[in-house]
Amino acid sequence: MSRRFLKKVVCFLVILLLFMVINNTNLFMKQSAKEPSLLAHRGLAQTFEISNVKNDTCTAEMIHKPEHPFLENTILSMEAAFSKGADLVEFDIKPTKDGQFAVFHDWTLDCRTNVQGTPLDYTMDELKMVDIGYGYTYDNGKTFPFRGKGIGLMPSLDEVLSYFPEKSFLLHIKSNDAKEGEQLARVLTTLPEAQLSLLSVYGGDEPIAALRAKLPSLRVMSKETMKSCLIPYILVGWTGYVPDACENTQLHLPEKIAPFLWGWSGKFISRMEKSNTRVIVVAGDGGFSEGFDSANDLERLPANYNGWIWTNRIDTIAPLIQNNKIE
């Protein structure tokens, strides 16, 4: 191999490297005046120490001392979250015995309520009689501050959509059952197009695939849609090309992974927004819905970050964003 040829190879590699850097650096981007958008996880809810959570943890039994009267996944908690500054509220849905969806997080009712079993064991009318505040305690069971106050507060999906026809929501299908995706599609197809455009859904691969087959215009997300978008983007995104699989979807990016994506954060977000894809950053490794819940958390975000932020404390984070605490 001649020295002249090697020199050409080196020059080519240097030029390619420079192109990759310049094409993906945020240094020359015009700073956006747009503020980050806020996703309120489960509305305005009681909080707990996320580092102590495991797959089988009953979080109602380990809440912090309450600072407000709201319980997660209720209309009151959603209303409070929007009033505090949420742009989007996330909530969980579970099928009921009578073919509806209840808005409830846990797999079973055992942890937070006064009954046993799953939402699928009950009709929606029966779930309205359940006390969803029954199991909450912050002092190891010495007191139960919400006991007796949660009766009638578990809403149906229909109730939420009727109560907030002009608000944006992220619905979470907790299972990997394709039938739940098909059932949800039947509900959502009855909505006006304007309201449907405000909704997005994430969950297991099977229900999300079933839902997307029925409603291809709906923004959805699953592990499969994430991989279909991000793996090819990691391979070719340095060119500025956005794979077709990244169009009209949603990305939940753990803060520990996001910085390794081409163009993070400004150029990456801009590229995805042009493909009608929402980029939401979650705290930590994203294992248990960690959120940016304090001023110290916000300091870890990139300077001039203007994407979406996942938070469990909309009451704390919204005022900080409004006062431009991300520098």
Short mmCIF file of the C-alpha atoms (twelve columns), coordinates in Angstrom:
data_MODEL
# 
_entry.id   MODEL 
# 
loop_
_atom_site.group_PDB 
_atom_site.id 
_atom_site.type_symbol 
_atom_site.label_atom_id 
_atom_site.label_alt_id 
_atom_site.label_comp_id 
_atom_site.label_asym_id 
_atom_site.label_seq_id 
_atom_site.Cartn_x 
_atom_site.Cartn_y 
_atom_site.Cartn_z 
_atom_site.pdbx_PDB_model_num 
ATOM 1   C CA . MET A 1   0.000   0.000  0.000  1 
ATOM 2   C CA . SER A 2   1.577   3.264  -1.124 1 
ATOM 3   C CA . ARG A 3   2.194   6.242  1.138  1 
ATOM 4   C CA . ARG A 4   0.140   8.389  -1.228 1 
ATOM 5   C CA . PHE A 5   -2.863  6.111  -0.881 1 
ATOM 6   C CA . LEU A 6   -2.569  6.083  2.918  1 
ATOM 7   C CA . LYS A 7   -2.445  9.850  2.906  1 
ATOM 8   C CA . LYS A 8   -5.699  9.983  0.929  1 
ATOM 9   C CA . VAL A 9   -7.341  7.569  3.357  1 
ATOM 10  C CA . VAL A 10  -6.249  9.650  6.334  1 
ATOM 11  C CA . CYS A 11  -7.496  12.864 4.698  1 
ATOM 12  C CA . PHE A 12  -10.829 11.217 3.919  1 
ATOM 13  C CA . LEU A 13  -11.215 10.007 7.506  1 
ATOM 14  C CA . VAL A 14  -10.329 13.432 8.910  1 
ATOM 15  C CA . ILE A 15  -12.860 15.133 6.625  1 
ATOM 16  C CA . LEU A 16  -15.493 12.549 7.534  1 
ATOM 17  C CA . LEU A 17  -14.828 13.045 11.233 1 
ATOM 18  C CA . LEU A 18  -15.079 16.821 10.884 1 
ATOM 19  C CA . PHE A 19  -18.351 16.449 9.017  1 
ATOM 20  C CA . MET A 20  -19.757 14.171 11.717 1 
ATOM 21  C CA . VAL A 21  -18.793 16.630 14.457 1 
ATOM 22  C CA . ILE A 22  -20.005 19.768 12.697 1 
ATOM 23  C CA . ASN A 23  -23.224 18.127 11.504 1 
ATOM 24  C CA . ASN A 24  -24.129 17.045 15.019 1 
ATOM 25  C CA . THR A 25  -22.769 19.749 17.279 1 
ATOM 26  C CA . ASN A 26  -25.161 22.160 18.937 1 
ATOM 27  C CA . LEU A 27  -22.556 24.916 19.226 1 
ATOM 28  C CA . PHE A 28  -23.687 26.722 16.084 1 
ATOM 29  C CA . MET A 29  -27.422 26.271 16.599 1 
ATOM 30  C CA . LYS A 30  -29.507 29.345 17.163 1 
ATOM 31  C CA . GLN A 31  -30.719 29.239 20.747 1 
ATOM 32  C CA . SER A 32  -34.420 28.527 20.950 1 
ATOM 33  C CA . ALA A 33  -36.660 30.707 23.086 1 
ATOM 34  C CA . LYS A 34  -39.001 27.753 23.523 1 
ATOM 35  C CA . GLU A 35  -39.394 26.465 27.075 1 
ATOM 36  C CA . PRO A 36  -39.296 22.732 27.822 1 
ATOM 37  C CA . SER A 37  -42.683 21.022 27.850 1 
ATOM 38  C CA . LEU A 38  -43.795 19.152 30.955 1 
ATOM 39  C CA . LEU A 39  -45.318 15.695 31.337 1 
ATOM 40  C CA . ALA A 40  -46.980 15.101 34.696 1 
ATOM 41  C CA . HIS A 41  -46.697 11.411 35.558 1 
ATOM 42  C CA . ARG A 42  -50.051 10.175 36.942 1 
ATOM 43  C CA . GLY A 43  -51.163 13.788 37.419 1 
ATOM 44  C CA . LEU A 44  -50.293 15.453 40.718 1 
ATOM 45  C CA . ALA A 45  -49.677 12.445 42.920 1 
ATOM 46  C CA . GLN A 46  -48.233 11.417 46.266 1 
ATOM 47  C CA . THR A 47  -44.499 10.744 46.009 1 
ATOM 48  C CA . PHE A 48  -42.124 8.154  47.458 1 
ATOM 49  C CA . GLU A 49  -38.428 7.327  47.454 1 
ATOM 50  C CA . ILE A 50  -37.921 5.898  43.995 1 
ATOM 51  C CA . SER A 51  -34.585 4.259  44.876 1 
ATOM 52  C CA . ASN A 52  -36.398 1.848  47.196 1 
ATOM 53  C CA . VAL A 53  -38.844 0.619  44.563 1 
ATOM 54  C CA . LYS A 54  -38.773 -2.933 43.202 1 
ATOM 55  C CA . ASN A 55  -41.209 -4.736 40.895 1 
ATOM 56  C CA . ASP A 56  -43.394 -5.907 43.781 1 
ATOM 57  C CA . THR A 57  -43.172 -2.772 45.963 1 
ATOM 58  C CA . CYS A 58  -46.424 -1.310 47.292 1 
ATOM 59  C CA . THR A 59  -45.608 2.378  46.929 1 
ATOM 60  C CA . ALA A 60  -48.750 3.473  48.791 1 
ATOM 61  C CA . GLU A 61  -47.159 2.099  51.952 1 
ATOM 62  C CA . MET A 62  -44.030 4.263  51.612 1 
ATOM 63  C CA . ILE A 63  -45.221 7.718  50.571 1 
ATOM 64  C CA . HIS A 64  -43.604 10.878 51.831 1 
ATOM 65  C CA . LYS A 65  -45.586 12.950 54.291 1 
ATOM 66  C CA . PRO A 66  -48.386 14.414 52.137 1 
ATOM 67  C CA . GLU A 67  -47.979 17.990 50.925 1 
ATOM 68  C CA . HIS A 68  -51.270 18.038 49.008 1 
ATOM 69  C CA . PRO A 69  -54.569 16.097 48.998 1 
ATOM 70  C CA . PHE A 70  -54.381 14.540 45.527 1 
ATOM 71  C CA . LEU A 71  -54.208 10.858 44.619 1 
ATOM 72  C CA . GLU A 72  -52.693 9.609  41.376 1 
ATOM 73  C CA . ASN A 73  -54.739 8.800  38.292 1 
ATOM 74  C CA . THR A 74  -57.820 10.731 39.368 1 
ATOM 75  C CA . ILE A 75  -59.641 13.530 37.613 1 
ATOM 76  C CA . LEU A 76  -58.821 15.821 40.542 1 
ATOM 77  C CA . SER A 77  -55.095 15.023 40.264 1 
ATOM 78  C CA . MET A 78  -55.141 15.620 36.510 1 
ATOM 79  C CA . GLU A 79  -56.982 18.913 36.913 1 
ATOM 80  C CA . ALA A 80  -54.452 19.999 39.528 1 
ATOM 81  C CA . ALA A 81  -51.535 19.019 37.284 1 
ATOM 82  C CA . PHE A 82  -52.851 21.071 34.367 1 
ATOM 83  C CA . SER A 83  -53.497 24.026 36.647 1 
ATOM 84  C CA . LYS A 84  -49.897 23.829 37.923 1 
ATOM 85  C CA . GLY A 85  -48.490 23.967 34.394 1 
ATOM 86  C CA . ALA A 86  -48.503 20.476 32.878 1 
ATOM 87  C CA . ASP A 87  -48.616 20.354 29.092 1 
ATOM 88  C CA . LEU A 88  -49.409 16.641 29.092 1 
ATOM 89  C CA . VAL A 89  -50.684 14.230 31.743 1 
ATOM 90  C CA . GLU A 90  -49.841 10.527 31.764 1 
ATOM 91  C CA . PHE A 91  -52.227 7.965  33.211 1 
ATOM 92  C CA . ASP A 92  -52.648 4.193  33.307 1 
ATOM 93  C CA . ILE A 93  -55.583 2.146  32.065 1 
ATOM 94  C CA . LYS A 94  -56.832 -1.324 32.989 1 
ATOM 95  C CA . PRO A 95  -59.725 -3.301 31.423 1 
ATOM 96  C CA . THR A 96  -62.780 -3.959 33.593 1 
ATOM 97  C CA . LYS A 97  -65.205 -6.862 33.812 1 
ATOM 98  C CA . ASP A 98  -67.851 -4.978 31.799 1 
ATOM 99  C CA . GLY A 99  -65.614 -4.038 28.880 1 
ATOM 100 C CA . GLN A 100 -64.560 -0.556 29.958 1 
ATOM 101 C CA . PHE A 101 -61.182 0.868  30.957 1 
ATOM 102 C CA . ALA A 102 -60.539 1.947  34.529 1 
ATOM 103 C CA . VAL A 103 -57.838 4.533  35.194 1 
ATOM 104 C CA . PHE A 104 -55.614 2.774  37.722 1 
ATOM 105 C CA . HIS A 105 -51.907 1.969  37.944 1 
ATOM 106 C CA . ASP A 106 -51.289 -1.259 39.840 1 
ATOM 107 C CA . TRP A 107 -51.713 -4.791 38.535 1 
ATOM 108 C CA . THR A 108 -53.902 -5.591 41.535 1 
ATOM 109 C CA . LEU A 109 -56.160 -3.595 43.837 1 
ATOM 110 C CA . ASP A 110 -54.564 -5.093 46.957 1 
ATOM 111 C CA . CYS A 111 -51.984 -2.379 47.675 1 
ATOM 112 C CA . ARG A 112 -53.881 0.903  47.656 1 
ATOM 113 C CA . THR A 113 -57.523 -0.050 48.022 1 
ATOM 114 C CA . ASN A 114 -59.873 -1.830 50.422 1 
ATOM 115 C CA . VAL A 115 -60.581 -4.766 48.071 1 
ATOM 116 C CA . GLN A 116 -58.602 -7.633 46.548 1 
ATOM 117 C CA . GLY A 117 -58.162 -8.824 42.977 1 
ATOM 118 C CA . THR A 118 -57.661 -6.941 39.714 1 
ATOM 119 C CA . PRO A 119 -59.775 -4.296 37.954 1 
ATOM 120 C CA . LEU A 120 -60.788 -7.033 35.496 1 
ATOM 121 C CA . ASP A 121 -62.612 -8.803 38.359 1 
ATOM 122 C CA . TYR A 122 -65.001 -5.848 38.780 1 
ATOM 123 C CA . THR A 123 -67.396 -3.751 36.731 1 
ATOM 124 C CA . MET A 124 -66.751 -0.032 36.498 1 
ATOM 125 C CA . ASP A 125 -69.744 0.624  38.772 1 
ATOM 126 C CA . GLU A 126 -68.247 -1.700 41.368 1 
ATOM 127 C CA . LEU A 127 -64.866 0.004  41.105 1 
ATOM 128 C CA . LYS A 128 -66.601 3.312  41.835 1 
ATOM 129 C CA . MET A 129 -67.347 1.916  45.316 1 
ATOM 130 C CA . VAL A 130 -63.686 1.122  45.999 1 
ATOM 131 C CA . ASP A 131 -61.620 3.363  48.296 1 
ATOM 132 C CA . ILE A 132 -58.467 4.062  46.297 1 
ATOM 133 C CA . GLY A 133 -56.946 5.982  49.225 1 
ATOM 134 C CA . TYR A 134 -57.299 3.135  51.706 1 
ATOM 135 C CA . GLY A 135 -53.707 1.861  51.794 1 
ATOM 136 C CA . TYR A 136 -51.690 5.083  51.788 1 
ATOM 137 C CA . THR A 137 -49.430 5.640  54.795 1 
ATOM 138 C CA . TYR A 138 -46.258 7.645  55.396 1 
ATOM 139 C CA . ASP A 139 -45.516 6.486  58.960 1 
ATOM 140 C CA . ASN A 140 -45.431 2.701  58.654 1 
ATOM 141 C CA . GLY A 141 -49.131 2.233  59.217 1 
ATOM 142 C CA . LYS A 142 -49.593 4.469  62.238 1 
ATOM 143 C CA . THR A 143 -51.945 6.688  60.241 1 
ATOM 144 C CA . PHE A 144 -53.737 6.428  56.902 1 
ATOM 145 C CA . PRO A 145 -54.365 10.037 55.812 1 
ATOM 146 C CA . PHE A 146 -56.440 9.186  52.716 1 
ATOM 147 C CA . ARG A 147 -58.482 6.303  54.063 1 
ATOM 148 C CA . GLY A 148 -62.182 6.887  53.372 1 
ATOM 149 C CA . LYS A 149 -61.396 9.803  51.058 1 
ATOM 150 C CA . GLY A 150 -60.884 7.840  47.841 1 
ATOM 151 C CA . ILE A 151 -64.334 6.339  47.374 1 
ATOM 152 C CA . GLY A 152 -65.706 7.148  43.936 1 
ATOM 153 C CA . LEU A 153 -62.429 8.661  42.711 1 
ATOM 154 C CA . MET A 154 -61.337 5.901  40.329 1 
ATOM 155 C CA . PRO A 155 -62.421 7.260  36.920 1 
ATOM 156 C CA . SER A 156 -63.156 5.408  33.733 1 
ATOM 157 C CA . LEU A 157 -61.270 6.313  30.565 1 
ATOM 158 C CA . ASP A 158 -64.539 7.623  29.114 1 
ATOM 159 C CA . GLU A 159 -64.945 9.981  32.073 1 
ATOM 160 C CA . VAL A 160 -61.463 11.421 31.665 1 
ATOM 161 C CA . LEU A 161 -61.851 11.989 27.940 1 
ATOM 162 C CA . SER A 162 -65.273 13.584 28.440 1 
ATOM 163 C CA . TYR A 163 -64.061 15.830 31.265 1 
ATOM 164 C CA . PHE A 164 -60.937 17.034 29.404 1 
ATOM 165 C CA . PRO A 165 -61.897 17.182 25.702 1 
ATOM 166 C CA . GLU A 166 -59.198 19.756 24.887 1 
ATOM 167 C CA . LYS A 167 -56.283 18.455 26.970 1 
ATOM 168 C CA . SER A 168 -53.313 16.321 25.954 1 
ATOM 169 C CA . PHE A 169 -52.831 12.893 27.495 1 
ATOM 170 C CA . LEU A 170 -50.429 9.980  27.349 1 
ATOM 171 C CA . LEU A 171 -52.245 6.701  27.984 1 
ATOM 172 C CA . HIS A 172 -50.338 3.718  29.341 1 
ATOM 173 C CA . ILE A 173 -51.429 0.168  28.556 1 
ATOM 174 C CA . LYS A 174 -49.755 -1.799 31.329 1 
ATOM 175 C CA . SER A 175 -50.043 -5.270 29.752 1 
ATOM 176 C CA . ASN A 176 -48.728 -6.976 26.643 1 
ATOM 177 C CA . ASP A 177 -52.178 -8.202 25.591 1 
ATOM 178 C CA . ALA A 178 -53.066 -7.368 21.994 1 
ATOM 179 C CA . LYS A 179 -56.754 -7.470 22.885 1 
ATOM 180 C CA . GLU A 180 -56.305 -4.369 25.053 1 
ATOM 181 C CA . GLY A 181 -54.924 -2.500 22.067 1 
ATOM 182 C CA . GLU A 182 -57.902 -3.562 19.983 1 
ATOM 183 C CA . GLN A 183 -60.307 -2.558 22.766 1 
ATOM 184 C CA . LEU A 184 -58.661 0.837  23.124 1 
ATOM 185 C CA . ALA A 185 -58.829 1.365  19.359 1 
ATOM 186 C CA . ARG A 186 -62.598 0.867  19.503 1 
ATOM 187 C CA . VAL A 187 -62.848 3.580  22.162 1 
ATOM 188 C CA . LEU A 188 -60.577 6.070  20.443 1 
ATOM 189 C CA . THR A 189 -62.164 5.739  17.012 1 
ATOM 190 C CA . THR A 190 -65.333 7.295  18.449 1 
ATOM 191 C CA . LEU A 191 -63.511 10.524 19.329 1 
ATOM 192 C CA . PRO A 192 -63.490 13.673 17.200 1 
ATOM 193 C CA . GLU A 193 -60.336 13.964 15.138 1 
ATOM 194 C CA . ALA A 194 -59.254 17.097 17.020 1 
ATOM 195 C CA . GLN A 195 -59.363 15.294 20.353 1 
ATOM 196 C CA . LEU A 196 -57.700 12.167 19.010 1 
ATOM 197 C CA . SER A 197 -54.776 14.288 17.831 1 
ATOM 198 C CA . LEU A 198 -54.138 15.302 21.461 1 
ATOM 199 C CA . LEU A 199 -53.628 11.723 22.602 1 
ATOM 200 C CA . SER A 200 -50.704 9.332  22.512 1 
ATOM 201 C CA . VAL A 201 -50.349 5.798  23.856 1 
ATOM 202 C CA . TYR A 202 -47.484 3.637  25.060 1 
ATOM 203 C CA . GLY A 203 -47.249 0.102  26.379 1 
ATOM 204 C CA . GLY A 204 -46.350 -3.465 25.452 1 
ATOM 205 C CA . ASP A 205 -45.344 -4.395 21.919 1 
ATOM 206 C CA . GLU A 206 -48.464 -6.469 21.217 1 
ATOM 207 C CA . PRO A 207 -51.207 -3.994 22.229 1 
ATOM 208 C CA . ILE A 208 -49.352 -1.090 20.624 1 
ATOM 209 C CA . ALA A 209 -48.985 -2.986 17.337 1 
ATOM 210 C CA . ALA A 210 -52.700 -3.826 17.416 1 
ATOM 211 C CA . LEU A 211 -53.602 -0.220 18.172 1 
ATOM 212 C CA . ARG A 212 -51.369 1.172  15.433 1 
ATOM 213 C CA . ALA A 213 -52.904 -1.229 12.902 1 
ATOM 214 C CA . LYS A 214 -56.332 0.247  13.648 1 
ATOM 215 C CA . LEU A 215 -55.241 3.879  14.099 1 
ATOM 216 C CA . PRO A 216 -52.058 4.470  12.075 1 
ATOM 217 C CA . SER A 217 -52.219 8.249  12.584 1 
ATOM 218 C CA . LEU A 218 -52.065 7.936  16.391 1 
ATOM 219 C CA . ARG A 219 -48.708 8.644  18.038 1 
ATOM 220 C CA . VAL A 220 -47.693 5.461  19.892 1 
ATOM 221 C CA . MET A 221 -44.633 3.976  21.591 1 
ATOM 222 C CA . SER A 222 -43.401 0.562  22.702 1 
ATOM 223 C CA . LYS A 223 -40.003 -1.065 23.127 1 
ATOM 224 C CA . GLU A 224 -40.308 -2.302 19.559 1 
ATOM 225 C CA . THR A 225 -41.085 1.136  18.093 1 
ATOM 226 C CA . MET A 226 -38.218 2.620  20.123 1 
ATOM 227 C CA . LYS A 227 -35.745 0.037  18.808 1 
ATOM 228 C CA . SER A 228 -37.039 0.381  15.236 1 
ATOM 229 C CA . CYS A 229 -36.300 4.092  15.389 1 
ATOM 230 C CA . LEU A 230 -33.158 4.362  17.487 1 
ATOM 231 C CA . ILE A 231 -31.050 1.448  16.219 1 
ATOM 232 C CA . PRO A 232 -30.944 2.690  12.609 1 
ATOM 233 C CA . TYR A 233 -30.613 6.277  13.852 1 
ATOM 234 C CA . ILE A 234 -27.519 5.325  15.844 1 
ATOM 235 C CA . LEU A 235 -26.063 3.834  12.664 1 
ATOM 236 C CA . VAL A 236 -26.847 6.640  10.201 1 
ATOM 237 C CA . GLY A 237 -28.087 9.587  12.253 1 
ATOM 238 C CA . TRP A 238 -24.692 11.275 12.059 1 
ATOM 239 C CA . THR A 239 -25.632 12.199 8.494  1 
ATOM 240 C CA . GLY A 240 -28.751 13.982 9.689  1 
ATOM 241 C CA . TYR A 241 -30.980 11.294 8.208  1 
ATOM 242 C CA . VAL A 242 -34.001 10.295 10.296 1 
ATOM 243 C CA . PRO A 243 -35.268 6.740  9.610  1 
ATOM 244 C CA . ASP A 244 -38.892 6.324  8.554  1 
ATOM 245 C CA . ALA A 245 -39.523 4.306  11.729 1 
ATOM 246 C CA . CYS A 246 -38.960 7.489  13.720 1 
ATOM 247 C CA . GLU A 247 -41.948 9.246  12.159 1 
ATOM 248 C CA . ASN A 248 -45.077 9.976  14.216 1 
ATOM 249 C CA . THR A 249 -43.942 8.213  17.355 1 
ATOM 250 C CA . GLN A 250 -42.703 8.998  20.833 1 
ATOM 251 C CA . LEU A 251 -39.329 8.461  22.484 1 
ATOM 252 C CA . HIS A 252 -38.801 8.129  26.233 1 
ATOM 253 C CA . LEU A 253 -35.061 8.636  26.624 1 
ATOM 254 C CA . PRO A 254 -33.256 7.967  29.920 1 
ATOM 255 C CA . GLU A 255 -30.870 10.806 30.687 1 
ATOM 256 C CA . LYS A 256 -27.970 8.332  30.908 1 
ATOM 257 C CA . ILE A 257 -28.514 7.191  27.310 1 
ATOM 258 C CA . ALA A 258 -29.715 10.345 25.537 1 
ATOM 259 C CA . PRO A 259 -26.303 12.107 25.356 1 
ATOM 260 C CA . PHE A 260 -24.960 9.303  23.136 1 
ATOM 261 C CA . LEU A 261 -27.495 10.008 20.380 1 
ATOM 262 C CA . TRP A 262 -26.336 11.989 17.354 1 
ATOM 263 C CA . GLY A 263 -27.082 15.698 17.781 1 
ATOM 264 C CA . TRP A 264 -28.242 15.512 21.373 1 
ATOM 265 C CA . SER A 265 -29.986 17.555 22.483 1 
ATOM 266 C CA . GLY A 266 -30.920 20.452 20.193 1 
ATOM 267 C CA . LYS A 267 -30.331 18.935 16.757 1 
ATOM 268 C CA . PHE A 268 -31.720 15.561 17.791 1 
ATOM 269 C CA . ILE A 269 -34.949 17.081 19.106 1 
ATOM 270 C CA . SER A 270 -35.278 19.306 16.040 1 
ATOM 271 C CA . ARG A 271 -34.854 16.328 13.719 1 
ATOM 272 C CA . MET A 272 -37.456 14.291 15.572 1 
ATOM 273 C CA . GLU A 273 -39.950 17.143 15.776 1 
ATOM 274 C CA . LYS A 274 -39.771 17.497 12.004 1 
ATOM 275 C CA . SER A 275 -40.866 13.845 11.888 1 
ATOM 276 C CA . ASN A 276 -43.764 14.588 14.272 1 
ATOM 277 C CA . THR A 277 -42.061 12.633 17.039 1 
ATOM 278 C CA . ARG A 278 -42.111 13.710 20.670 1 
ATOM 279 C CA . VAL A 279 -38.889 13.390 22.675 1 
ATOM 280 C CA . ILE A 280 -39.320 12.990 26.440 1 
ATOM 281 C CA . VAL A 281 -36.335 12.732 28.746 1 
ATOM 282 C CA . VAL A 282 -36.719 10.676 31.928 1 
ATOM 283 C CA . ALA A 283 -34.353 10.649 34.875 1 
ATOM 284 C CA . GLY A 284 -31.778 7.970  35.608 1 
ATOM 285 C CA . ASP A 285 -31.974 4.813  33.542 1 
ATOM 286 C CA . GLY A 286 -35.763 4.998  33.185 1 
ATOM 287 C CA . GLY A 287 -36.346 1.766  35.077 1 
ATOM 288 C CA . PHE A 288 -39.109 2.927  37.416 1 
ATOM 289 C CA . SER A 289 -40.473 6.138  35.873 1 
ATOM 290 C CA . GLU A 290 -37.884 8.351  37.524 1 
ATOM 291 C CA . GLY A 291 -38.650 11.975 36.979 1 
ATOM 292 C CA . PHE A 292 -36.976 15.359 37.117 1 
ATOM 293 C CA . ASP A 293 -38.497 16.362 40.425 1 
ATOM 294 C CA . SER A 294 -36.226 19.015 41.925 1 
ATOM 295 C CA . ALA A 295 -34.077 21.994 41.023 1 
ATOM 296 C CA . ASN A 296 -30.979 19.787 41.329 1 
ATOM 297 C CA . ASP A 297 -32.474 17.366 38.816 1 
ATOM 298 C CA . LEU A 298 -33.004 20.147 36.279 1 
ATOM 299 C CA . GLU A 299 -29.351 21.122 36.533 1 
ATOM 300 C CA . ARG A 300 -28.443 17.820 34.873 1 
ATOM 301 C CA . LEU A 301 -30.299 18.719 31.682 1 
ATOM 302 C CA . PRO A 302 -28.352 20.177 28.728 1 
ATOM 303 C CA . ALA A 303 -28.129 23.937 28.513 1 
ATOM 304 C CA . ASN A 304 -31.101 25.438 26.673 1 
ATOM 305 C CA . TYR A 305 -32.903 22.082 26.633 1 
ATOM 306 C CA . ASN A 306 -36.313 22.565 24.978 1 
ATOM 307 C CA . GLY A 307 -37.741 19.058 24.688 1 
ATOM 308 C CA . TRP A 308 -40.149 17.302 27.027 1 
ATOM 309 C CA . ILE A 309 -39.450 16.587 30.700 1 
ATOM 310 C CA . TRP A 310 -40.986 13.710 32.666 1 
ATOM 311 C CA . THR A 311 -41.796 14.758 36.230 1 
ATOM 312 C CA . ASN A 312 -43.520 13.343 39.292 1 
ATOM 313 C CA . ARG A 313 -43.589 16.795 40.884 1 
ATOM 314 C CA . ILE A 314 -45.289 19.145 38.466 1 
ATOM 315 C CA . ASP A 315 -46.015 21.466 41.407 1 
ATOM 316 C CA . THR A 316 -42.264 21.873 41.984 1 
ATOM 317 C CA . ILE A 317 -40.899 21.766 38.444 1 
ATOM 318 C CA . ALA A 318 -43.358 23.998 36.577 1 
ATOM 319 C CA . PRO A 319 -42.501 27.161 38.581 1 
ATOM 320 C CA . LEU A 320 -38.780 26.488 38.066 1 
ATOM 321 C CA . ILE A 321 -39.219 26.164 34.302 1 
ATOM 322 C CA . GLN A 322 -41.348 29.305 34.208 1 
ATOM 323 C CA . ASN A 323 -38.539 31.121 36.029 1 
ATOM 324 C CA . ASN A 324 -35.955 29.822 33.536 1 
ATOM 325 C CA . LYS A 325 -34.007 27.597 35.886 1 
ATOM 326 C CA . ILE A 326 -32.490 25.594 33.014 1 
ATOM 327 C CA . GLU A 327 -29.431 27.573 32.002 1 
# 
